[in-house]
mmCIF file of C-alpha atoms in Angstrom:
data_model
loop_
_atom_site.group_PDB
_atom_site.id
_atom_site.type_symbol
_atom_site.label_atom_id
_atom_site.label_comp_id
_atom_site.label_asym_id
_atom_site.label_seq_id
_atom_site.Cartn_x
_atom_site.Cartn_y
_atom_site.Cartn_z
ATOM 1 C CA UNK Q 8 30.455 50.193 14.515
ATOM 2 C CA UNK Q 9 34.492 49.205 13.799
ATOM 3 C CA UNK Q 10 36.574 50.876 10.861
ATOM 4 C CA UNK Q 11 37.522 47.507 9.665
ATOM 5 C CA UNK Q 12 33.769 46.104 8.106
ATOM 6 C CA UNK Q 13 34.415 43.488 5.230
ATOM 7 C CA UNK Q 14 32.470 44.338 1.946
ATOM 8 C CA UNK Q 15 29.684 40.994 1.061
ATOM 9 C CA UNK Q 16 29.737 38.736 -0.954
ATOM 10 C CA UNK Q 17 26.735 38.651 -3.707
ATOM 11 C CA UNK Q 18 25.233 35.757 -4.654
ATOM 12 C CA UNK Q 19 23.186 35.662 -8.043
ATOM 13 C CA UNK Q 20 20.548 32.527 -7.087
ATOM 14 C CA UNK Q 21 16.905 32.099 -6.468
ATOM 15 C CA UNK Q 22 16.168 30.464 -3.735
ATOM 16 C CA UNK Q 23 12.042 30.107 -4.828
ATOM 17 C CA UNK Q 24 12.976 28.511 -8.273
ATOM 18 C CA UNK Q 25 11.391 25.280 -8.226
ATOM 19 C CA UNK Q 26 14.849 23.814 -9.115
ATOM 20 C CA UNK Q 27 16.020 25.345 -5.986
ATOM 21 C CA UNK Q 28 13.384 24.377 -4.179
ATOM 22 C CA UNK Q 29 13.744 20.679 -5.122
ATOM 23 C CA UNK Q 30 17.298 20.561 -4.619
ATOM 24 C CA UNK Q 31 18.261 23.150 -2.521
ATOM 25 C CA UNK Q 32 21.264 21.647 -0.308
ATOM 26 C CA UNK Q 33 24.001 22.392 -3.199
ATOM 27 C CA UNK Q 34 22.250 25.928 -3.255
ATOM 28 C CA UNK Q 35 22.874 25.890 1.056
ATOM 29 C CA UNK Q 36 26.195 24.713 0.836
ATOM 30 C CA UNK Q 37 27.873 27.002 -1.304
ATOM 31 C CA UNK Q 38 26.087 30.660 0.421
ATOM 32 C CA UNK Q 39 27.748 29.045 3.612
ATOM 33 C CA UNK Q 40 30.887 28.974 1.951
ATOM 34 C CA UNK Q 41 31.076 32.807 0.551
ATOM 35 C CA UNK Q 42 30.284 33.947 4.051
ATOM 36 C CA UNK Q 43 28.854 34.597 7.215
ATOM 37 C CA UNK Q 44 26.282 36.792 5.418
ATOM 38 C CA UNK Q 45 25.427 36.278 1.522
ATOM 39 C CA UNK Q 46 23.637 39.284 -0.451
ATOM 40 C CA UNK Q 47 20.665 37.666 -2.877
ATOM 41 C CA UNK Q 48 20.530 39.830 -4.973
ATOM 42 C CA UNK Q 49 17.419 38.574 -6.692
ATOM 43 C CA UNK Q 50 15.253 39.368 -3.623
ATOM 44 C CA UNK Q 51 17.108 42.150 -1.947
ATOM 45 C CA UNK Q 52 17.952 40.415 1.450
ATOM 46 C CA UNK Q 53 21.040 39.803 3.539
ATOM 47 C CA UNK Q 54 21.165 35.854 4.044
ATOM 48 C CA UNK Q 55 22.392 34.304 6.956
ATOM 49 C CA UNK Q 56 23.677 30.639 5.897
ATOM 50 C CA UNK Q 57 26.046 29.332 8.528
ATOM 51 C CA UNK Q 58 24.759 28.011 12.245
ATOM 52 C CA UNK Q 59 26.360 30.633 14.853
ATOM 53 C CA UNK Q 60 25.022 33.599 13.054
ATOM 54 C CA UNK Q 61 21.630 32.010 12.075
ATOM 55 C CA UNK Q 62 21.095 30.957 16.320
ATOM 56 C CA UNK Q 63 22.744 35.048 16.979
ATOM 57 C CA UNK Q 64 20.019 36.395 14.780
ATOM 58 C CA UNK Q 65 17.157 34.233 16.547
ATOM 59 C CA UNK Q 66 18.476 35.074 19.815
ATOM 60 C CA UNK Q 67 18.538 39.395 19.200
ATOM 61 C CA UNK Q 68 14.928 40.151 18.825
ATOM 62 C CA UNK Q 69 16.084 43.591 19.990
ATOM 63 C CA UNK Q 70 17.814 43.815 16.535
ATOM 64 C CA UNK Q 71 15.884 41.491 14.299
ATOM 65 C CA UNK Q 72 12.969 41.926 14.488
ATOM 66 C CA UNK Q 73 9.450 40.087 12.811
ATOM 67 C CA UNK Q 74 7.620 43.154 11.979
ATOM 68 C CA UNK Q 75 7.717 44.007 8.854
ATOM 69 C CA UNK Q 76 10.194 42.076 7.523
ATOM 70 C CA UNK Q 77 8.980 38.276 8.530
ATOM 71 C CA UNK Q 78 7.842 37.121 4.514
ATOM 72 C CA UNK Q 79 9.748 38.530 2.070
ATOM 73 C CA UNK Q 80 7.286 40.552 0.594
ATOM 74 C CA UNK Q 81 5.739 43.834 2.046
ATOM 75 C CA UNK Q 82 2.061 42.717 1.017
ATOM 76 C CA UNK Q 83 2.197 39.578 2.861
ATOM 77 C CA UNK Q 84 3.641 41.666 6.034
ATOM 78 C CA UNK Q 85 1.141 44.480 6.204
ATOM 79 C CA UNK Q 86 -1.335 42.073 6.078
ATOM 80 C CA UNK Q 87 -0.133 40.036 9.228
ATOM 81 C CA UNK Q 88 0.686 42.988 11.248
ATOM 82 C CA UNK Q 89 -0.852 42.351 15.020
ATOM 83 C CA UNK Q 90 -0.228 38.739 14.538
ATOM 84 C CA UNK Q 91 1.720 37.612 17.150
ATOM 85 C CA UNK Q 92 4.431 36.142 14.078
ATOM 86 C CA UNK Q 93 4.681 39.691 13.601
ATOM 87 C CA UNK Q 94 5.250 41.482 16.052
ATOM 88 C CA UNK Q 95 8.103 41.559 18.744
ATOM 89 C CA UNK Q 96 9.355 42.418 22.274
ATOM 90 C CA UNK Q 97 6.587 42.691 25.338
ATOM 91 C CA UNK Q 98 4.366 42.494 22.214
ATOM 92 C CA UNK Q 99 5.287 39.733 21.195
ATOM 93 C CA UNK Q 100 4.898 37.993 24.436
ATOM 94 C CA UNK Q 101 1.993 39.391 25.476
ATOM 95 C CA UNK Q 102 0.181 37.978 22.849
ATOM 96 C CA UNK Q 103 1.590 34.237 22.873
ATOM 97 C CA UNK Q 104 0.772 34.194 26.765
ATOM 98 C CA UNK Q 105 -2.744 34.316 25.324
ATOM 99 C CA UNK Q 106 -2.491 30.396 24.891
ATOM 100 C CA UNK Q 107 1.121 29.774 25.761
ATOM 101 C CA UNK Q 108 -0.309 27.915 29.228
ATOM 102 C CA UNK Q 109 -1.846 25.502 27.105
ATOM 103 C CA UNK Q 110 0.913 24.035 24.957
ATOM 104 C CA UNK Q 111 3.705 23.291 27.826
ATOM 105 C CA UNK Q 112 4.886 19.861 28.383
ATOM 106 C CA UNK Q 113 2.927 19.902 32.071
ATOM 107 C CA UNK Q 114 -0.644 20.986 29.917
ATOM 108 C CA UNK Q 115 -0.467 18.014 27.428
ATOM 109 C CA UNK Q 116 0.458 15.956 29.214
ATOM 110 C CA UNK Q 117 -3.050 14.641 30.275
ATOM 111 C CA UNK Q 118 -3.346 14.357 25.977
ATOM 112 C CA UNK Q 119 -0.631 11.674 26.228
ATOM 113 C CA UNK Q 120 -2.747 8.406 26.213
ATOM 114 C CA UNK Q 121 -5.539 10.171 23.765
ATOM 115 C CA UNK Q 122 -2.650 11.310 21.479
ATOM 116 C CA UNK Q 123 -0.850 7.109 21.320
ATOM 117 C CA UNK Q 124 -4.363 5.163 21.536
ATOM 118 C CA UNK Q 125 -5.097 7.448 17.632
ATOM 119 C CA UNK Q 126 -1.629 6.593 16.801
ATOM 120 C CA UNK Q 127 -1.587 2.560 17.648
ATOM 121 C CA UNK Q 128 -5.508 3.177 15.587
ATOM 122 C CA UNK Q 129 -4.145 5.170 12.183
ATOM 123 C CA UNK Q 130 -0.909 2.929 12.056
ATOM 124 C CA UNK Q 131 -2.174 -0.618 12.733
ATOM 125 C CA UNK Q 132 -4.660 0.254 9.996
ATOM 126 C CA UNK Q 133 -2.200 1.242 7.861
ATOM 127 C CA UNK Q 134 0.277 -1.655 8.083
ATOM 128 C CA UNK Q 135 -2.911 -4.536 7.796
ATOM 129 C CA UNK Q 136 -3.832 -2.662 4.249
ATOM 130 C CA UNK Q 137 0.503 -3.055 4.052
ATOM 131 C CA UNK Q 138 1.031 0.189 0.826
ATOM 132 C CA UNK Q 139 -0.202 3.393 1.412
ATOM 133 C CA UNK Q 140 0.573 7.225 0.746
ATOM 134 C CA UNK Q 141 3.028 8.624 4.397
ATOM 135 C CA UNK Q 142 1.691 11.999 3.735
ATOM 136 C CA UNK Q 143 -1.873 12.048 3.629
ATOM 137 C CA UNK Q 144 -3.140 8.473 4.844
ATOM 138 C CA UNK Q 145 0.088 8.606 7.366
ATOM 139 C CA UNK Q 146 0.753 12.423 8.564
ATOM 140 C CA UNK Q 147 -2.047 14.612 7.546
ATOM 141 C CA UNK Q 148 -4.379 11.400 9.098
ATOM 142 C CA UNK Q 149 -2.884 11.706 12.369
ATOM 143 C CA UNK Q 150 -3.179 15.114 12.568
ATOM 144 C CA UNK Q 151 -6.632 15.848 11.647
ATOM 145 C CA UNK Q 152 -7.516 13.483 14.120
ATOM 146 C CA UNK Q 153 -5.866 15.118 17.105
ATOM 147 C CA UNK Q 154 -5.384 19.034 16.121
ATOM 148 C CA UNK Q 155 -9.050 20.169 15.167
ATOM 149 C CA UNK Q 156 -10.107 19.123 18.255
ATOM 150 C CA UNK Q 157 -7.011 20.570 20.149
ATOM 151 C CA UNK Q 158 -7.857 23.794 18.897
ATOM 152 C CA UNK Q 159 -11.384 23.900 19.711
ATOM 153 C CA UNK Q 160 -12.574 24.305 16.380
ATOM 154 C CA UNK Q 161 -15.934 23.433 14.442
ATOM 155 C CA UNK Q 162 -16.304 20.339 12.144
ATOM 156 C CA UNK Q 163 -17.098 22.924 8.609
ATOM 157 C CA UNK Q 164 -13.772 23.675 7.843
ATOM 158 C CA UNK Q 165 -11.401 21.462 8.549
ATOM 159 C CA UNK Q 166 -11.347 19.812 5.677
ATOM 160 C CA UNK Q 167 -9.824 23.190 4.170
ATOM 161 C CA UNK Q 168 -6.687 23.493 6.793
ATOM 162 C CA UNK Q 169 -4.337 21.552 4.726
ATOM 163 C CA UNK Q 170 -4.401 23.497 1.421
ATOM 164 C CA UNK Q 171 -5.342 26.941 3.966
ATOM 165 C CA UNK Q 172 -1.831 26.559 5.236
ATOM 166 C CA UNK Q 173 0.141 25.647 2.511
ATOM 167 C CA UNK Q 174 -0.912 29.202 1.069
ATOM 168 C CA UNK Q 175 0.149 30.430 3.785
ATOM 169 C CA UNK Q 176 3.964 29.221 3.169
ATOM 170 C CA UNK Q 177 3.940 30.087 0.183
ATOM 171 C CA UNK Q 178 2.553 33.768 1.090
ATOM 172 C CA UNK Q 179 5.601 34.173 3.398
ATOM 173 C CA UNK Q 180 8.049 34.217 0.358
ATOM 174 C CA UNK Q 181 8.755 36.553 -2.492
ATOM 175 C CA UNK Q 182 5.601 37.696 -4.643
ATOM 176 C CA UNK Q 183 6.353 35.226 -6.886
ATOM 177 C CA UNK Q 184 3.753 33.709 -8.913
ATOM 178 C CA UNK Q 185 3.442 31.471 -6.632
ATOM 179 C CA UNK Q 186 2.507 33.322 -3.637
ATOM 180 C CA UNK Q 187 0.084 35.012 -5.830
ATOM 181 C CA UNK Q 188 -1.438 32.089 -6.824
ATOM 182 C CA UNK Q 189 -2.049 31.377 -3.079
ATOM 183 C CA UNK Q 190 -3.607 34.599 -1.966
ATOM 184 C CA UNK Q 191 -7.159 33.412 -2.531
ATOM 185 C CA UNK Q 192 -6.150 30.594 -0.228
ATOM 186 C CA UNK Q 193 -5.382 32.863 2.542
ATOM 187 C CA UNK Q 194 -7.852 34.920 2.349
ATOM 188 C CA UNK Q 195 -10.039 32.024 2.797
ATOM 189 C CA UNK Q 196 -8.268 30.773 6.134
ATOM 190 C CA UNK Q 197 -8.538 34.712 7.259
ATOM 191 C CA UNK Q 198 -12.409 34.297 6.416
ATOM 192 C CA UNK Q 199 -13.457 31.593 8.252
ATOM 193 C CA UNK Q 200 -10.512 32.829 11.239
ATOM 194 C CA UNK Q 201 -12.472 35.693 11.743
ATOM 195 C CA UNK Q 202 -16.132 33.522 11.042
ATOM 196 C CA UNK Q 203 -14.788 31.403 14.062
ATOM 197 C CA UNK Q 204 -14.509 35.307 16.170
ATOM 198 C CA UNK Q 205 -18.015 37.060 14.387
ATOM 199 C CA UNK Q 206 -19.556 33.651 15.572
ATOM 200 C CA UNK Q 207 -17.729 32.147 18.472
ATOM 201 C CA UNK Q 208 -17.888 29.010 16.799
ATOM 202 C CA UNK Q 209 -14.565 27.295 18.854
ATOM 203 C CA UNK Q 210 -15.659 25.040 21.730
ATOM 204 C CA UNK Q 211 -14.953 26.426 25.068
ATOM 205 C CA UNK Q 212 -12.457 23.405 26.207
ATOM 206 C CA UNK Q 213 -10.030 24.244 23.021
ATOM 207 C CA UNK Q 214 -7.076 26.315 22.496
ATOM 208 C CA UNK Q 215 -8.874 28.819 19.826
ATOM 209 C CA UNK Q 216 -11.105 29.665 22.180
ATOM 210 C CA UNK Q 217 -8.336 31.119 25.060
ATOM 211 C CA UNK Q 218 -8.469 34.513 21.585
ATOM 212 C CA UNK Q 219 -12.291 34.605 22.315
ATOM 213 C CA UNK Q 220 -11.758 35.028 26.143
ATOM 214 C CA UNK Q 221 -9.134 37.814 25.540
ATOM 215 C CA UNK Q 222 -11.499 39.405 23.903
ATOM 216 C CA UNK Q 223 -13.981 39.607 26.145
ATOM 217 C CA UNK Q 224 -10.744 40.938 28.067
ATOM 218 C CA UNK Q 225 -10.359 43.712 26.303
ATOM 219 C CA UNK Q 226 -6.633 42.512 25.559
ATOM 220 C CA UNK Q 227 -7.297 41.929 22.208
ATOM 221 C CA UNK Q 228 -9.572 43.762 19.670
ATOM 222 C CA UNK Q 229 -11.137 41.885 17.117
ATOM 223 C CA UNK Q 230 -8.851 42.956 13.966
ATOM 224 C CA UNK Q 231 -6.094 40.876 16.647
ATOM 225 C CA UNK Q 232 -8.372 38.213 17.529
ATOM 226 C CA UNK Q 233 -9.001 37.390 13.962
ATOM 227 C CA UNK Q 234 -4.929 37.079 13.869
ATOM 228 C CA UNK Q 235 -4.120 35.255 16.797
ATOM 229 C CA UNK Q 236 -7.023 32.852 15.265
ATOM 230 C CA UNK Q 237 -5.157 32.084 12.064
ATOM 231 C CA UNK Q 238 -1.440 31.820 13.922
ATOM 232 C CA UNK Q 239 -3.238 28.531 15.743
ATOM 233 C CA UNK Q 240 -5.153 26.987 12.598
ATOM 234 C CA UNK Q 241 -1.210 27.112 10.451
ATOM 235 C CA UNK Q 242 2.229 26.108 12.249
ATOM 236 C CA UNK Q 243 -0.081 24.262 14.837
ATOM 237 C CA UNK Q 244 -0.245 21.723 11.098
ATOM 238 C CA UNK Q 245 2.247 21.658 8.878
ATOM 239 C CA UNK Q 246 6.025 20.885 11.307
ATOM 240 C CA UNK Q 247 4.473 17.450 12.490
ATOM 241 C CA UNK Q 248 3.092 16.928 8.630
ATOM 242 C CA UNK Q 249 6.595 17.801 6.987
ATOM 243 C CA UNK Q 250 8.463 16.357 10.039
ATOM 244 C CA UNK Q 251 6.794 12.790 10.331
ATOM 245 C CA UNK Q 252 7.016 12.095 6.415
ATOM 246 C CA UNK Q 253 10.248 12.856 6.931
ATOM 247 C CA UNK Q 254 10.914 10.363 8.898
ATOM 248 C CA UNK Q 255 9.243 7.646 7.011
ATOM 249 C CA UNK Q 256 11.667 8.475 3.829
ATOM 250 C CA UNK Q 257 14.687 8.800 5.707
ATOM 251 C CA UNK Q 258 13.784 5.711 7.338
ATOM 252 C CA UNK Q 259 12.589 4.044 3.911
ATOM 253 C CA UNK Q 260 16.404 5.382 2.882
ATOM 254 C CA UNK Q 261 18.539 4.121 5.959
ATOM 255 C CA UNK Q 262 17.046 0.864 7.479
ATOM 256 C CA UNK Q 263 19.418 0.743 9.504
ATOM 257 C CA UNK Q 264 18.699 3.237 11.843
ATOM 258 C CA UNK Q 265 15.216 1.748 12.069
ATOM 259 C CA UNK Q 266 16.329 -1.200 12.995
ATOM 260 C CA UNK Q 267 17.903 0.859 15.867
ATOM 261 C CA UNK Q 268 14.866 3.032 16.404
ATOM 262 C CA UNK Q 269 12.907 -1.151 17.024
ATOM 263 C CA UNK Q 270 15.630 -2.771 19.172
ATOM 264 C CA UNK Q 271 15.736 0.801 21.542
ATOM 265 C CA UNK Q 272 12.433 3.067 21.312
ATOM 266 C CA UNK Q 273 13.482 5.784 24.105
ATOM 267 C CA UNK Q 274 16.140 6.715 20.745
ATOM 268 C CA UNK Q 275 12.943 8.314 19.337
ATOM 269 C CA UNK Q 276 12.956 11.572 20.832
ATOM 270 C CA UNK Q 277 16.318 12.428 19.079
ATOM 271 C CA UNK Q 278 15.270 10.412 16.383
ATOM 272 C CA UNK Q 279 13.024 13.080 15.479
ATOM 273 C CA UNK Q 280 15.442 16.236 16.374
ATOM 274 C CA UNK Q 281 17.821 14.462 13.978
ATOM 275 C CA UNK Q 282 14.970 13.903 11.069
ATOM 276 C CA UNK Q 283 14.499 18.328 11.836
ATOM 277 C CA UNK Q 284 17.574 18.994 11.685
ATOM 278 C CA UNK Q 285 18.556 17.092 8.263
ATOM 279 C CA UNK Q 286 14.980 17.916 6.179
ATOM 280 C CA UNK Q 287 14.011 21.144 8.208
ATOM 281 C CA UNK Q 288 10.336 21.857 7.389
ATOM 282 C CA UNK Q 289 10.612 25.767 7.551
ATOM 283 C CA UNK Q 290 13.097 26.720 5.341
ATOM 284 C CA UNK Q 291 13.852 30.434 6.349
ATOM 285 C CA UNK Q 292 11.896 33.012 6.905
ATOM 286 C CA UNK Q 293 12.694 36.754 6.862
ATOM 287 C CA UNK Q 294 13.530 39.748 9.971
ATOM 288 C CA UNK Q 295 14.020 43.228 9.559
ATOM 289 C CA UNK Q 296 16.911 45.064 10.994
ATOM 290 C CA UNK Q 297 16.231 47.914 13.332
ATOM 291 C CA UNK Q 298 19.361 49.082 14.203
ATOM 292 C CA UNK Q 299 22.194 49.261 12.442
ATOM 293 C CA UNK Q 300 25.386 46.464 13.267
ATOM 294 C CA UNK Q 301 27.109 43.919 11.773
ATOM 295 C CA UNK Q 302 27.626 40.245 11.336
ATOM 296 C CA UNK Q 303 30.978 38.212 10.665
ATOM 297 C CA UNK Q 304 32.738 42.081 9.749
ATOM 298 C CA UNK Q 305 29.887 42.272 7.450
ATOM 299 C CA UNK Q 306 27.529 46.137 8.347
ATOM 300 C CA UNK Q 307 23.861 45.865 7.467
ATOM 301 C CA UNK Q 308 22.016 49.132 8.345
ATOM 302 C CA UNK Q 309 19.106 50.046 9.924
ATOM 303 C CA UNK Q 310 15.888 48.675 7.139
ATOM 304 C CA UNK Q 311 17.410 46.294 5.143
ATOM 305 C CA UNK Q 312 15.562 42.435 5.409
ATOM 306 C CA UNK Q 313 17.767 39.649 6.684
ATOM 307 C CA UNK Q 314 17.063 36.567 5.142
ATOM 308 C CA UNK Q 315 17.343 33.666 8.072
ATOM 309 C CA UNK Q 316 17.734 30.194 6.815
ATOM 310 C CA UNK Q 317 16.625 27.343 9.571
ATOM 311 C CA UNK Q 318 17.437 24.475 6.695
ATOM 312 C CA UNK Q 319 20.676 25.680 5.587
ATOM 313 C CA UNK Q 320 22.067 26.406 9.476
ATOM 314 C CA UNK Q 321 21.203 22.843 10.719
ATOM 315 C CA UNK Q 322 23.891 21.464 7.613
ATOM 316 C CA UNK Q 323 26.415 24.034 8.553
ATOM 317 C CA UNK Q 324 30.122 22.084 8.410
ATOM 318 C CA UNK Q 325 31.156 24.429 10.728
ATOM 319 C CA UNK Q 326 27.926 23.550 13.512
ATOM 320 C CA UNK Q 327 27.531 19.516 13.104
ATOM 321 C CA UNK Q 328 29.527 16.951 12.301
ATOM 322 C CA UNK Q 329 28.939 14.776 9.755
ATOM 323 C CA UNK Q 330 26.064 16.879 9.229
ATOM 324 C CA UNK Q 331 24.274 15.502 5.825
ATOM 325 C CA UNK Q 332 24.618 12.098 6.981
ATOM 326 C CA UNK Q 333 21.506 10.942 8.741
ATOM 327 C CA UNK Q 334 22.175 9.611 13.057
ATOM 328 C CA UNK Q 335 19.509 8.788 15.283
ATOM 329 C CA UNK Q 336 21.991 8.214 17.886
ATOM 330 C CA UNK Q 337 24.005 11.719 16.764
ATOM 331 C CA UNK Q 338 22.988 14.621 19.933
ATOM 332 C CA UNK Q 339 20.763 16.930 17.776
ATOM 333 C CA UNK Q 340 19.712 19.289 20.627
ATOM 334 C CA UNK Q 341 20.671 22.353 19.474
ATOM 335 C CA UNK Q 342 19.093 21.624 16.018
ATOM 336 C CA UNK Q 343 16.480 25.144 14.453
ATOM 337 C CA UNK Q 344 14.298 22.976 12.986
ATOM 338 C CA UNK Q 345 11.614 24.751 15.896
ATOM 339 C CA UNK Q 346 12.948 27.998 15.246
ATOM 340 C CA UNK Q 347 14.676 29.291 18.248
ATOM 341 C CA UNK Q 348 14.335 31.712 20.792
ATOM 342 C CA UNK Q 349 10.917 33.905 21.190
ATOM 343 C CA UNK Q 350 10.125 32.805 17.925
ATOM 344 C CA UNK Q 351 10.337 29.371 18.548
ATOM 345 C CA UNK Q 352 7.479 27.054 17.860
ATOM 346 C CA UNK Q 353 4.806 27.605 20.599
ATOM 347 C CA UNK Q 354 3.539 24.367 18.484
ATOM 348 C CA UNK Q 355 6.369 21.909 19.072
ATOM 349 C CA UNK Q 356 5.593 20.294 22.522
ATOM 350 C CA UNK Q 357 2.383 18.986 20.197
ATOM 351 C CA UNK Q 358 3.970 17.899 17.530
ATOM 352 C CA UNK Q 359 7.032 15.972 19.638
ATOM 353 C CA UNK Q 360 3.607 14.774 21.407
ATOM 354 C CA UNK Q 361 2.269 13.350 17.863
ATOM 355 C CA UNK Q 362 5.608 12.064 16.471
ATOM 356 C CA UNK Q 363 6.831 9.846 19.000
ATOM 357 C CA UNK Q 364 3.481 8.210 19.363
ATOM 358 C CA UNK Q 365 3.246 7.463 16.020
ATOM 359 C CA UNK Q 366 7.211 6.338 15.357
ATOM 360 C CA UNK Q 367 6.802 3.776 18.181
ATOM 361 C CA UNK Q 368 3.549 2.808 17.073
ATOM 362 C CA UNK Q 369 5.425 2.258 13.985
ATOM 363 C CA UNK Q 370 8.183 0.099 15.610
ATOM 364 C CA UNK Q 371 6.744 -1.986 17.257
ATOM 365 C CA UNK Q 372 4.710 -3.277 13.780
ATOM 366 C CA UNK Q 373 7.326 -2.347 11.307
ATOM 367 C CA UNK Q 374 9.897 -4.046 10.271
ATOM 368 C CA UNK Q 375 11.546 -1.903 7.267
ATOM 369 C CA UNK Q 376 9.471 0.708 5.235
ATOM 370 C CA UNK Q 377 10.154 0.113 0.952
ATOM 371 C CA UNK Q 378 9.195 4.004 -1.133
ATOM 372 C CA UNK Q 379 8.605 4.631 -4.360
ATOM 373 C CA UNK Q 380 7.301 7.048 -6.523
ATOM 374 C CA UNK Q 381 7.968 10.165 -3.835
ATOM 375 C CA UNK Q 382 7.072 13.822 -5.596
ATOM 376 C CA UNK Q 383 8.396 16.930 -3.785
ATOM 377 C CA UNK Q 384 6.439 19.943 -3.018
ATOM 378 C CA UNK Q 385 6.983 23.223 -4.698
ATOM 379 C CA UNK Q 386 6.564 25.580 -1.494
ATOM 380 C CA UNK Q 387 8.258 29.051 -1.207
ATOM 381 C CA UNK Q 388 9.065 28.196 2.477
ATOM 382 C CA UNK Q 389 8.210 24.290 3.791
ATOM 383 C CA UNK Q 390 10.241 20.933 2.516
ATOM 384 C CA UNK Q 391 7.868 18.659 2.329
ATOM 385 C CA UNK Q 392 6.292 16.029 0.440
ATOM 386 C CA UNK Q 393 2.734 15.777 -1.974
ATOM 387 C CA UNK Q 394 2.819 12.425 -2.050
ATOM 388 C CA UNK Q 395 4.969 9.453 -0.405
ATOM 389 C CA UNK Q 396 4.170 5.542 -1.731
ATOM 390 C CA UNK Q 397 5.472 3.695 1.422
ATOM 391 C CA UNK Q 398 4.852 0.009 2.068
ATOM 392 C CA UNK Q 399 5.438 -1.248 5.460
ATOM 393 C CA UNK Q 400 7.015 -4.043 6.038
ATOM 394 C CA UNK Q 401 5.327 -6.559 8.601
ATOM 395 C CA UNK Q 402 7.832 -7.099 11.660
ATOM 396 C CA UNK Q 403 8.017 -10.818 12.030
#
């Protein structure tokens, strides 16, 4: 430590109040203006609202640890100990390797044709229908047509996956009323994962069966196998659903950007990165500080907790030119919408494959989108829609 440490500014905001969840960006901007580290008195954590410090923390797995700190409440941190999500270092790498080979771009390549055919079928039916809900009829329908089969889970229980995933993310916030109300659903998801392990009901060709194989080899115990099942039931769904729905909303509000996509579909990968930057699905996760450290001349003591604010960092004026604008031609490769570093989203390759296929199918058929009466989800962690009523105007 240097002797010239600076005081940490303090803010009283409750980032998990309904109003802050629905309209977060003004709060993020104020926190960024206060400094690279801000102590959130209501939550007892040090927030990292700026891009540089957020990205640096995500690359320093030795100092900023997931285990015991990724959730903003001790109850859930204790429940998920032993999972990939709540492990670090060599143990995290070992657990992630159990299924990692099935999630690489090379491993996913044979799926491309089936995913594109599924996207074509979903989009063609909805465009013919004219009006639809971009959340349920498009994004969730696409994900549920692809992900459960990819995971290899039985048909029984698939209908609950979306609700279970939302509950899981709620439980990662502070132990507020929203988190407490979600605990029973989180327990139901855990019981389902336990049944997958006990009954060995995952199909041999799916990713979930890799966990059963690791259990048979003695690489993980039964309880850890259950935790690993949960690890792949939850994140495989929500980034795709929220990212794709956000894309429809943004293109409806910025028809000029959709025109660019229709004229040049090669822009789709970069456009999806820009969607994730501007409307980051996961707002923030916590980390536990393993040793005394400094950020921006502020001293963070060992054992304290930081809130790594992905969504704020992705709009940081210090890192992005015109950060509030939606620009599909922007180079957004450095975005943190999938996280970053050792704990970056393991399923991001599949999310890109699905979303790119849907946007390409839409670009061939839709001239513009009209959205009326959208409704946002109130979730502790996810920035998402409950409903996005959409009319697709067919291309002439």
